[in-house]
Short mmCIF file of C-alpha atoms in Angstrom, two decimals:
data_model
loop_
_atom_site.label_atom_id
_atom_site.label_comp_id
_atom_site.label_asym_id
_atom_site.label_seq_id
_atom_site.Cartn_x
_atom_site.Cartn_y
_atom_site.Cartn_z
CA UNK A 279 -20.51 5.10 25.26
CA UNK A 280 -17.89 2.39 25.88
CA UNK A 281 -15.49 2.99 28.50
CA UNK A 282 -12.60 3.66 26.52
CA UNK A 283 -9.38 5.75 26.37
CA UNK A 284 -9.16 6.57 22.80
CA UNK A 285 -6.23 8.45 21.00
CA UNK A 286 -7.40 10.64 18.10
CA UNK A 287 -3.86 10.48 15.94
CA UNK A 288 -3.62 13.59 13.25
CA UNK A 289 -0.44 12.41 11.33
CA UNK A 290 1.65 15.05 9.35
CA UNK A 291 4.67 14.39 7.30
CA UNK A 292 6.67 15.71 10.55
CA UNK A 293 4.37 14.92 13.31
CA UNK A 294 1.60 13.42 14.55
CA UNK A 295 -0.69 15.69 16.88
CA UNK A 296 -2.27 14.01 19.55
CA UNK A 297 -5.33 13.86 21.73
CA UNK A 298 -6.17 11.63 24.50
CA UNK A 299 -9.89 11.23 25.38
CA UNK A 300 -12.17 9.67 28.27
CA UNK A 301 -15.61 9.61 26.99
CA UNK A 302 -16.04 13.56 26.25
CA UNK A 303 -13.30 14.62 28.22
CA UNK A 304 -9.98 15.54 27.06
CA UNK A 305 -6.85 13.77 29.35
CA UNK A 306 -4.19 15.13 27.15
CA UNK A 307 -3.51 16.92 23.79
CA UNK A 308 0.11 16.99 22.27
CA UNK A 309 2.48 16.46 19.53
CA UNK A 310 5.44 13.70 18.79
CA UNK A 311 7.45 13.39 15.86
CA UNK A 312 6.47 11.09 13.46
CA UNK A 313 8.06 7.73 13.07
CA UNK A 314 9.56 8.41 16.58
CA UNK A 315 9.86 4.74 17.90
CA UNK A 316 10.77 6.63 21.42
CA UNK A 317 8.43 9.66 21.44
CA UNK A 318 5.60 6.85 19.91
CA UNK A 319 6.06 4.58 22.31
CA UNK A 320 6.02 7.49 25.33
CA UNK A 321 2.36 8.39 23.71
CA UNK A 322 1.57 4.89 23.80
CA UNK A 323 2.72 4.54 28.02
CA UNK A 324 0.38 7.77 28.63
CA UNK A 325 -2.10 6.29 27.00
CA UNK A 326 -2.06 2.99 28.92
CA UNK A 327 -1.66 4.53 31.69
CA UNK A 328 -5.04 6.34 31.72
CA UNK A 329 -6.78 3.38 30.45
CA UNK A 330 -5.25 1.91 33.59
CA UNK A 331 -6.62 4.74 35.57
CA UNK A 332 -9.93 4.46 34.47
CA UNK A 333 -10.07 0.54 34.00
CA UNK A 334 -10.69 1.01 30.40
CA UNK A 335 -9.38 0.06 26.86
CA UNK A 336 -7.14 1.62 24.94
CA UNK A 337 -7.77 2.78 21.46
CA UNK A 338 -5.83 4.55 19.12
CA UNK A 339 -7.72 6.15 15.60
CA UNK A 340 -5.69 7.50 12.60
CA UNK A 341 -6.75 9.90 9.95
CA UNK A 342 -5.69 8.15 6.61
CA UNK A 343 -3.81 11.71 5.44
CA UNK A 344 -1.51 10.83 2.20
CA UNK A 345 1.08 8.07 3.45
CA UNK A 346 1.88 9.55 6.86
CA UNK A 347 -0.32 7.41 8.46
CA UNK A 348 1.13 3.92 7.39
CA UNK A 349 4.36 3.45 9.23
CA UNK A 350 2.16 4.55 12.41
CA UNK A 351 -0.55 2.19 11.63
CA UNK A 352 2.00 -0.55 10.68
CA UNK A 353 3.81 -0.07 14.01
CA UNK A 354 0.91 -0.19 16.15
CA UNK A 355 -0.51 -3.56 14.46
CA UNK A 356 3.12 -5.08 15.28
CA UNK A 357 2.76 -4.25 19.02
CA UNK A 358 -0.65 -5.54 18.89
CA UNK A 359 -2.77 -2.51 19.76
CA UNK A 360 -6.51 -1.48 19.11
CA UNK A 361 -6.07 0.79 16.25
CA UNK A 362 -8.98 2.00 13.54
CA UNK A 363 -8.72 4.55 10.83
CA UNK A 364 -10.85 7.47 9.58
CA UNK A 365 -10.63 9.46 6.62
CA UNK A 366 -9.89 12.77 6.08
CA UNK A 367 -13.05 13.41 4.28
CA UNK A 368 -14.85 12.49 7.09
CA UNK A 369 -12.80 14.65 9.95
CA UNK A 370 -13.62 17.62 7.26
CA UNK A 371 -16.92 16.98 7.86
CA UNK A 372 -17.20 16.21 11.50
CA UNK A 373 -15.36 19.92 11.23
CA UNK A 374 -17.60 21.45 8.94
CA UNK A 375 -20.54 21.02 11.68
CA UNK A 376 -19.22 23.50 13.95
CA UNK A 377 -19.94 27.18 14.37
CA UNK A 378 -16.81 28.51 14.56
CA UNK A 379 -14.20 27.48 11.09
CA UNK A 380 -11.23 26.80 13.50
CA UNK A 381 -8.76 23.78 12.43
CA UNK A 382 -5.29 22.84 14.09
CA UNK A 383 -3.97 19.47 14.78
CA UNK A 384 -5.33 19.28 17.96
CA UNK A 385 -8.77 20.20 17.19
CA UNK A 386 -8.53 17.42 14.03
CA UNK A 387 -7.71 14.83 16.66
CA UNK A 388 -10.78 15.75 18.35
CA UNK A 389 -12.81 15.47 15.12
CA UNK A 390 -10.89 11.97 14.57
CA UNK A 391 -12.08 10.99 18.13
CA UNK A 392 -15.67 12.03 17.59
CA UNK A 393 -15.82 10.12 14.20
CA UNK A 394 -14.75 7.21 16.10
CA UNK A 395 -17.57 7.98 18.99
CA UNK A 396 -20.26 7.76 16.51
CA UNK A 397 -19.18 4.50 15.00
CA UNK A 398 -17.97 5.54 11.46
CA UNK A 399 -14.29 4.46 11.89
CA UNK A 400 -12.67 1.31 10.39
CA UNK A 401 -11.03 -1.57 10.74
CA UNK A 402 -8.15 -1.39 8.97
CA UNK A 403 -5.49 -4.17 7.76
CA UNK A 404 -2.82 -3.73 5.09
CA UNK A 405 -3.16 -7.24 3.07
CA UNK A 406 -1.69 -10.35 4.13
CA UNK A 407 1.55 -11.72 3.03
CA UNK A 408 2.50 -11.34 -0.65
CA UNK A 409 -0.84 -9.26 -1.37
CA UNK A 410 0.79 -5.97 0.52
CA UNK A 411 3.63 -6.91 -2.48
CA UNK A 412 1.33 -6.79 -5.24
CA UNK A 413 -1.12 -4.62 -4.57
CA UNK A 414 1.85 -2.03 -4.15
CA UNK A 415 3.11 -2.64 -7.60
CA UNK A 416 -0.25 -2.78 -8.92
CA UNK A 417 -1.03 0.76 -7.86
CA UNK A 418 2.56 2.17 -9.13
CA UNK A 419 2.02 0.48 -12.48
CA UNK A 420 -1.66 2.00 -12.88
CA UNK A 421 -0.48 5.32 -11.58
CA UNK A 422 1.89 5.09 -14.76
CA UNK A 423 -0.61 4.19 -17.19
CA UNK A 424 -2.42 7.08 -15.96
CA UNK A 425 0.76 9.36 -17.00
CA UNK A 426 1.29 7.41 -20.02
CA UNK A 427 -2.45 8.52 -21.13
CA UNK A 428 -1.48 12.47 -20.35
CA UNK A 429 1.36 12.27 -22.78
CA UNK A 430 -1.10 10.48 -25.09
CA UNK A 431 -3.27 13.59 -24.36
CA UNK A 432 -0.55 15.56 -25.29
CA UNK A 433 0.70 14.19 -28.17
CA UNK A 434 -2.89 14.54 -29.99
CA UNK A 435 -2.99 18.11 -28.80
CA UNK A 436 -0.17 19.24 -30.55
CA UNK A 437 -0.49 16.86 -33.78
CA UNK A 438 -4.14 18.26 -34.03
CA UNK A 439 -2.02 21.85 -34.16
CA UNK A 440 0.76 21.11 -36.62
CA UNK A 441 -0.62 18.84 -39.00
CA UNK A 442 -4.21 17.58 -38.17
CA UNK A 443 -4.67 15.71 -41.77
CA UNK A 444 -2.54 12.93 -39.99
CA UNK A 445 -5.36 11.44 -38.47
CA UNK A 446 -7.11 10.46 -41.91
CA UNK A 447 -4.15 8.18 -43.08
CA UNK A 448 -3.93 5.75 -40.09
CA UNK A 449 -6.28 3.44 -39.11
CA UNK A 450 -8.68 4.75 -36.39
CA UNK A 451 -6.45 7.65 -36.36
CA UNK A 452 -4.38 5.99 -33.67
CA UNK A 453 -0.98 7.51 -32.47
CA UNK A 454 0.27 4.65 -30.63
CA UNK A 455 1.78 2.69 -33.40
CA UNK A 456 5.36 1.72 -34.11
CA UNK A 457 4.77 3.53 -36.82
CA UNK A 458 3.41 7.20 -35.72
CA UNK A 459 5.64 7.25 -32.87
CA UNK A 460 8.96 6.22 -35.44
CA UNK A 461 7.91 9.23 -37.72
CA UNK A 462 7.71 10.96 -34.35
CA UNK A 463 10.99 10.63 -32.84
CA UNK A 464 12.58 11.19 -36.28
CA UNK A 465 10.50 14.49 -36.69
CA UNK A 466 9.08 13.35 -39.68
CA UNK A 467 5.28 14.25 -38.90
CA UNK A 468 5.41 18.00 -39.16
CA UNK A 469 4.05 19.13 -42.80
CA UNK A 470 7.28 21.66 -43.10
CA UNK A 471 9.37 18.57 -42.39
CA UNK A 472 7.67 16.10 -44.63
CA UNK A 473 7.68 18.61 -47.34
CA UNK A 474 11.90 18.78 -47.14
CA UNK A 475 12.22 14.53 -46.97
CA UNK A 476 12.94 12.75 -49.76
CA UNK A 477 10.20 10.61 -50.89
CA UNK A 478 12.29 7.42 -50.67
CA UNK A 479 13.80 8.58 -47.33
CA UNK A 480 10.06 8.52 -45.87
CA UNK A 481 8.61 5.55 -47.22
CA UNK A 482 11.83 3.14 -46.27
CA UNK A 483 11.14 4.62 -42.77
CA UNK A 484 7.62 4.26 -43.27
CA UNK A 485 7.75 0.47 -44.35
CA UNK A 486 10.36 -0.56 -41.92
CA UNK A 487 8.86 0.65 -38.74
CA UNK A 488 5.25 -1.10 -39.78
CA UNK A 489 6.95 -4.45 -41.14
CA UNK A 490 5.36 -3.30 -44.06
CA UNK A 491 1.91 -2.99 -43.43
CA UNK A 492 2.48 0.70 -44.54
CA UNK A 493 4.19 1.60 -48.33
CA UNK A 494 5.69 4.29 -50.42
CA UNK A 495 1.60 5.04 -51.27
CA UNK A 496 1.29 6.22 -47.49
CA UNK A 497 4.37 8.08 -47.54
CA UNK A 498 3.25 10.01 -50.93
CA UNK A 499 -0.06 10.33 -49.34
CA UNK A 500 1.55 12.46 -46.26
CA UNK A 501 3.96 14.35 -48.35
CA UNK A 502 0.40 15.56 -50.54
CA UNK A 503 -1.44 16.55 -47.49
CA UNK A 504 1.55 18.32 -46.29
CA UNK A 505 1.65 20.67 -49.10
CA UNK A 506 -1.61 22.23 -48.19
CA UNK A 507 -1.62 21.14 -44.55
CA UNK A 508 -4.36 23.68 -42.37
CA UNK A 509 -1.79 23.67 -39.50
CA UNK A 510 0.13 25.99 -37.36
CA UNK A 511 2.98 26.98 -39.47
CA UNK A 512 4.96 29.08 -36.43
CA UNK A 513 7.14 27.20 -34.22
CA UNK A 514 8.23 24.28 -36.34
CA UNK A 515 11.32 23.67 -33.94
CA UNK A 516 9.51 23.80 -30.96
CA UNK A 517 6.29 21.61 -32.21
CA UNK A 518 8.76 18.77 -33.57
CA UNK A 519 11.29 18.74 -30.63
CA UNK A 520 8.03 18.31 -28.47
CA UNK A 521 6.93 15.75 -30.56
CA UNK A 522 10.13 13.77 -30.48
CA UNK A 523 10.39 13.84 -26.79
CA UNK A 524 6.80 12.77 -26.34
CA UNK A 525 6.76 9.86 -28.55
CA UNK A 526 10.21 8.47 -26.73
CA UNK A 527 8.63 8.97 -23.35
CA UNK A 528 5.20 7.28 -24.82
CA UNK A 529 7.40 4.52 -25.46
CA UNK A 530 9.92 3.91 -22.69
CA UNK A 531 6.58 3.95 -20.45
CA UNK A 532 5.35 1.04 -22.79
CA UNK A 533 8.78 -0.96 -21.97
CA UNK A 534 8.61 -0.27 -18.17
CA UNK A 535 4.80 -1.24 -17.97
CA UNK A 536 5.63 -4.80 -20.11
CA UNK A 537 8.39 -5.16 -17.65
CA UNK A 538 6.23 -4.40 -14.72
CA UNK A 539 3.63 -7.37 -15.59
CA UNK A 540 6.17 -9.91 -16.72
CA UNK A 541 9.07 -9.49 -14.60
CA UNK A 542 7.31 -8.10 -10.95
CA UNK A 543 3.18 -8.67 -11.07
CA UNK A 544 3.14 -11.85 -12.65
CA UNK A 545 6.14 -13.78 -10.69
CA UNK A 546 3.95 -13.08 -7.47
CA UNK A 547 0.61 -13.48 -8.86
CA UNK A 548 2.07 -16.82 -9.75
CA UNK A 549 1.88 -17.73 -5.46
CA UNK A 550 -1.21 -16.68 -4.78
CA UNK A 551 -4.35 -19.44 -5.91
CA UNK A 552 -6.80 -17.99 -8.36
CA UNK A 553 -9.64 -19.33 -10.77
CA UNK A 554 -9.07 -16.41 -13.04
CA UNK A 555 -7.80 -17.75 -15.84
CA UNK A 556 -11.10 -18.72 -16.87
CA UNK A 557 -12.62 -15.23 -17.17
CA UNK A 558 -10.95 -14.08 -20.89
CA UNK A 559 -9.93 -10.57 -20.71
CA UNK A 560 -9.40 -10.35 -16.84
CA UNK A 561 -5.22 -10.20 -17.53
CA UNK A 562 -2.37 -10.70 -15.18
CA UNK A 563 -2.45 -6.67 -13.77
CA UNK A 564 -6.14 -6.96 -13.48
CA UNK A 565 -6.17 -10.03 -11.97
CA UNK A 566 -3.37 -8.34 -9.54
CA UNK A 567 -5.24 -5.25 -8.75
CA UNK A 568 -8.45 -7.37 -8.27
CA UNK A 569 -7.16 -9.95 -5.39
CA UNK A 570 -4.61 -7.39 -3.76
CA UNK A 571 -7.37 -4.25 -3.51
CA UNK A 572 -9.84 -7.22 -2.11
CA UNK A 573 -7.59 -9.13 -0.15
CA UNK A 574 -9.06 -11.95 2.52
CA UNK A 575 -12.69 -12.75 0.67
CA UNK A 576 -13.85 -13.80 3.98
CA UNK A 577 -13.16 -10.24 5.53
CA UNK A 578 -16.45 -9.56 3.70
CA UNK A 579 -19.76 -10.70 4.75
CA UNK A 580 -21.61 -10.87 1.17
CA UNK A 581 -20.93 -9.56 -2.32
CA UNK A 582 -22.85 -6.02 -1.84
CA UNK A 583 -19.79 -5.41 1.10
CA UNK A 584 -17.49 -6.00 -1.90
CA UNK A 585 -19.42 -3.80 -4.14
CA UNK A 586 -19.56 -0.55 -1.61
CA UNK A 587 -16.02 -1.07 -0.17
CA UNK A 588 -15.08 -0.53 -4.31
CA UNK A 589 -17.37 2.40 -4.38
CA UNK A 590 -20.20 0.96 -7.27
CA UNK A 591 -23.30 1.22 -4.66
CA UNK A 592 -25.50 3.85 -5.75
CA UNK A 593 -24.91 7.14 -3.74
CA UNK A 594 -28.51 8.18 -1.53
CA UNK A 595 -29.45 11.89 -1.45
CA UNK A 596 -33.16 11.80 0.01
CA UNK A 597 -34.63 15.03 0.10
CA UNK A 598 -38.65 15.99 0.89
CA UNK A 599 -40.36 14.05 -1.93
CA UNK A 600 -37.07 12.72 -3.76
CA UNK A 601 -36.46 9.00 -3.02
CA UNK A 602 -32.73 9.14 -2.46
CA UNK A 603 -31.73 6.89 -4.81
CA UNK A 604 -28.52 8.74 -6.59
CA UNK A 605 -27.52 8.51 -10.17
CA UNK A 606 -24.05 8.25 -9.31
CA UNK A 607 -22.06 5.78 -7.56
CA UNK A 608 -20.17 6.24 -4.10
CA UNK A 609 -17.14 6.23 -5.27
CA UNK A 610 -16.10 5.34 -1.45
CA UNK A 611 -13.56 2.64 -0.67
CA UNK A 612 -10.32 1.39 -2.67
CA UNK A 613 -10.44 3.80 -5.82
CA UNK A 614 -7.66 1.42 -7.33
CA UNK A 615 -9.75 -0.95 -6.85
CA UNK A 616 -12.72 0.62 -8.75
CA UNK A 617 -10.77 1.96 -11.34
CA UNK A 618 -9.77 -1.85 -12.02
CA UNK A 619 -13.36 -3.25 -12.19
CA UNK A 620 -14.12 -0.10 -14.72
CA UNK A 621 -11.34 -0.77 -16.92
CA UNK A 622 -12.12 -4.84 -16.67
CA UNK A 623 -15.56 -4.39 -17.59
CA UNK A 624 -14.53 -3.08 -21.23
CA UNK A 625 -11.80 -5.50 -21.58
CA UNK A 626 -14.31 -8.81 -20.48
CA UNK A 627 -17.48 -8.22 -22.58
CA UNK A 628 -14.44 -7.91 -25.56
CA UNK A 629 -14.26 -11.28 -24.99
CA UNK A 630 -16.96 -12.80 -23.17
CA UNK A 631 -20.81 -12.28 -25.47
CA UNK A 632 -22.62 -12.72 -22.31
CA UNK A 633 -21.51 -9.48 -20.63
CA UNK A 634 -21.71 -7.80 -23.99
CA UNK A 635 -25.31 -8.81 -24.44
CA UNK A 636 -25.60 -7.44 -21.22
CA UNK A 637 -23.87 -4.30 -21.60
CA UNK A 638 -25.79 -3.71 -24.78
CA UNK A 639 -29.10 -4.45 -22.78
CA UNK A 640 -28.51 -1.64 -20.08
CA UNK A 641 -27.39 0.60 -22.58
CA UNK A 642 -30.58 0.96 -24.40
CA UNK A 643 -31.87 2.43 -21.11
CA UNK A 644 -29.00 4.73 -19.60
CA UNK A 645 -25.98 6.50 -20.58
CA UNK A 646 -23.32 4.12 -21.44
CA UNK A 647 -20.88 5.37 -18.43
CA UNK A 648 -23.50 4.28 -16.53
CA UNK A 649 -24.09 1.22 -18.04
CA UNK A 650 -20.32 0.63 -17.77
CA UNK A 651 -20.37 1.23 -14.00
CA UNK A 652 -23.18 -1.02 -13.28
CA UNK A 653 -21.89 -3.66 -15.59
CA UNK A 654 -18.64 -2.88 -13.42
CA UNK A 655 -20.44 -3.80 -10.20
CA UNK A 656 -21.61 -6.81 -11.44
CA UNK A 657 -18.73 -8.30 -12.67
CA UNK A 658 -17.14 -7.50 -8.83
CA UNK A 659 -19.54 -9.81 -7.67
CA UNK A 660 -18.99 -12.16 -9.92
CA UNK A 661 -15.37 -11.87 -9.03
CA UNK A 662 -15.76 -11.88 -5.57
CA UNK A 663 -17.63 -15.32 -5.81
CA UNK A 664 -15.38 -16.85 -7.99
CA UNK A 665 -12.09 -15.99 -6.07
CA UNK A 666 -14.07 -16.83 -2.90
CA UNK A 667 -15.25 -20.44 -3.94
CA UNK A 668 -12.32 -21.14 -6.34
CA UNK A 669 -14.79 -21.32 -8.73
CA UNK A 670 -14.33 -20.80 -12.77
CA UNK A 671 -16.51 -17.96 -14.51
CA UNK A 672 -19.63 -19.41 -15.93
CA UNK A 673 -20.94 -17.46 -18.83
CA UNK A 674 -24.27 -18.98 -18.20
CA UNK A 675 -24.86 -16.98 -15.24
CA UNK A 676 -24.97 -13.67 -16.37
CA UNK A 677 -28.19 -12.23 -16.26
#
């Protein structure tokens, strides 16, 4: 064991609680407030002043709970101090292994210490420079295109309730057009509704809101399936106001995410040097996500460290005669990240026939998630090499 005085840190939205550590021993064990420069820094002096005791260095571990650990982390890179992270998953387990199911802050510093002990911490950096920017927005804009799905969700649920012959007279029974979400907000998609609106009325609507691709045939069409519509009849009020409110959230979300990409991502993707451009359907948020979840290329030592730190390597479960090789993936590492790579891999073989040949080619022997994932991991190499070497994709190296 090195001779070291390390600080297990359990952060808290309040406070941080505190152990100090020699080896096996316990120095000290207390709690500050957090994002107290002056209690922070006293922790810090006690700290040194052991290490100074023993003639040893001074290391300070955080457990990566929520955000409360970031403005500690962030403080302790600017004084220049030893600090590593763990996660919480793994403190659960370090406290999982013991006989007695006892957990306070103290006893989770311990746990943070011993995960540090046995090597399994990590080195942790926010990204460099205008990276930390991006990869910020990044994660706010695909935490609202996650919510922006969910009222998608919704949406279908209760049109499937009210007045599920809808979905036969739009193409691919899609909800997010103009038009749907027009006849939406206007409440003119509940069969009750549609039976009390003028034919005219409906298909001026109608045409207007598709520039026409849509005519009075459509609107006729919906005002015949609304006569014998199999839908919930009670709670027309309700179903329509819901409706209305959904489709108008549906589509300020749209306006906010365009706005995100051309006004915030793309103005400081614009500083940062990229070879993307040459991979069609890698677009300006994934090309974001992608080089701000990375960051430095040369903080990795080869693309399989790129591959686990976005959680693709295969998980390993070896029991008696099983090999250990897992179906599933990880999942460990920068889930933004991962969720990126997943979402680029459907968007790139759209547009590029080599990764579509060779999505097609896995498919015919797996499940096409999996296929997905693995075509997913391969692309992040690809990725990795490209941004790495400056280098523009090459269709001719897919395999």
């Amino acid at each position: 064991m090195k001779n070291e005085i390390v600080v297990g840190i359990d952060p808290h939205l309040d406070t941080l609680g505190c152990v100090i550590m020699h080896e096996h021993e316990v120095l000290s064990s207390f709690s500050v407030p957090n994002c107290s420069k002056e209690h922070i820094d006293q922790m810090i002096d006690k700290a040194e002043g052991f290490a100074k005791q023993f003639s040893a260095n001074c290391v300070f571990v955080i457990e990566t709970t929520n955000v409360f650990w970031r403005p500690a982390l962030s403080y302790f890179r600017r004084l220049g101090k030893s600090v590593f992270t763990v996660n919480s998953l793994q403190t659960k387990n370090a406290r999982g292994t013991k006989m007695r199911k006892t957990k306070t802050d103290i006893i989770d510093a311990k746990n943070i210490v011993a995960v540090y002990n046995q090597g399994n911490s990590h080195k942790t950096n926010f990204p460099e420079g205008v990276l930390m920017d991006i990869r910020e927005i990044t994660r706010l804009h695909s935490k609202m295109v996650n919510l922006q799905s969910r009222l998608l969700d919704r949406i279908y649920g209760y049109l499937f309730q009210v007045f599920p012959e809808v979905f036969s007279v739009f193409k691919n029974g899609s909800v997010t057009s103009n038009t749907v979400l027009t006849l939406l907000g206007k409440g003119l998609l509940h069969p009750e509704n549609l039976r009390n609106t003028r034919i005219d009325k409906l298909a001026n609507v109608i045409i207007a809101a598709s520039n026409g691709y849509y005519d009075r045939e459509t609107a006729q069409k919906l005002k015949e399936l609304a006569k014998t519509s199999f839908g919930v009849q009670e709670g027309r009020q309700g179903f329509t106001a819901c409706l209305s409110t959904l489709s108008e959230l549906y589509q300020h979300f749209d306006d906010v995410l365009k706005n995100m990409e051309n006004e915030m991502i793309k103005p400081l993707l614009s500083q940062i040097n990229h070879p993307f451009s040459s991979l069609k359907g890698f677009g300006t948020t994934l090309t974001a996500s992608f080089v701000s979840e990375l960051g430095n290329p040369n903080n990795f030592e080869n693309a399989d460290d790129v591959v686990a730190f976005f959680g693709f390597d295969p998980s390993i479960s070896q029991s008696g005669k099983r090999t250990g090789q897992g179906k599933h993936i990880s999942k460990c590492g920068t889930k933004y990240g991962r969720e990126t790579m997943y979402l680029a891999s459907g968007s790139c073989m759209m547009h590029n026939p080599s990764l579509k040949a060779k999505y097609e080619r896995l498919k015919k022997s797996r499940f096409w998630k999996d296929a997905k994932s693995i075509l997913a991991a391969d692309l992040t190499r690809t990725c990795y090499a490209m941004y790495r070497d400056n280098s523009a994709f090459d269709q001719n190296k897919v395999r």
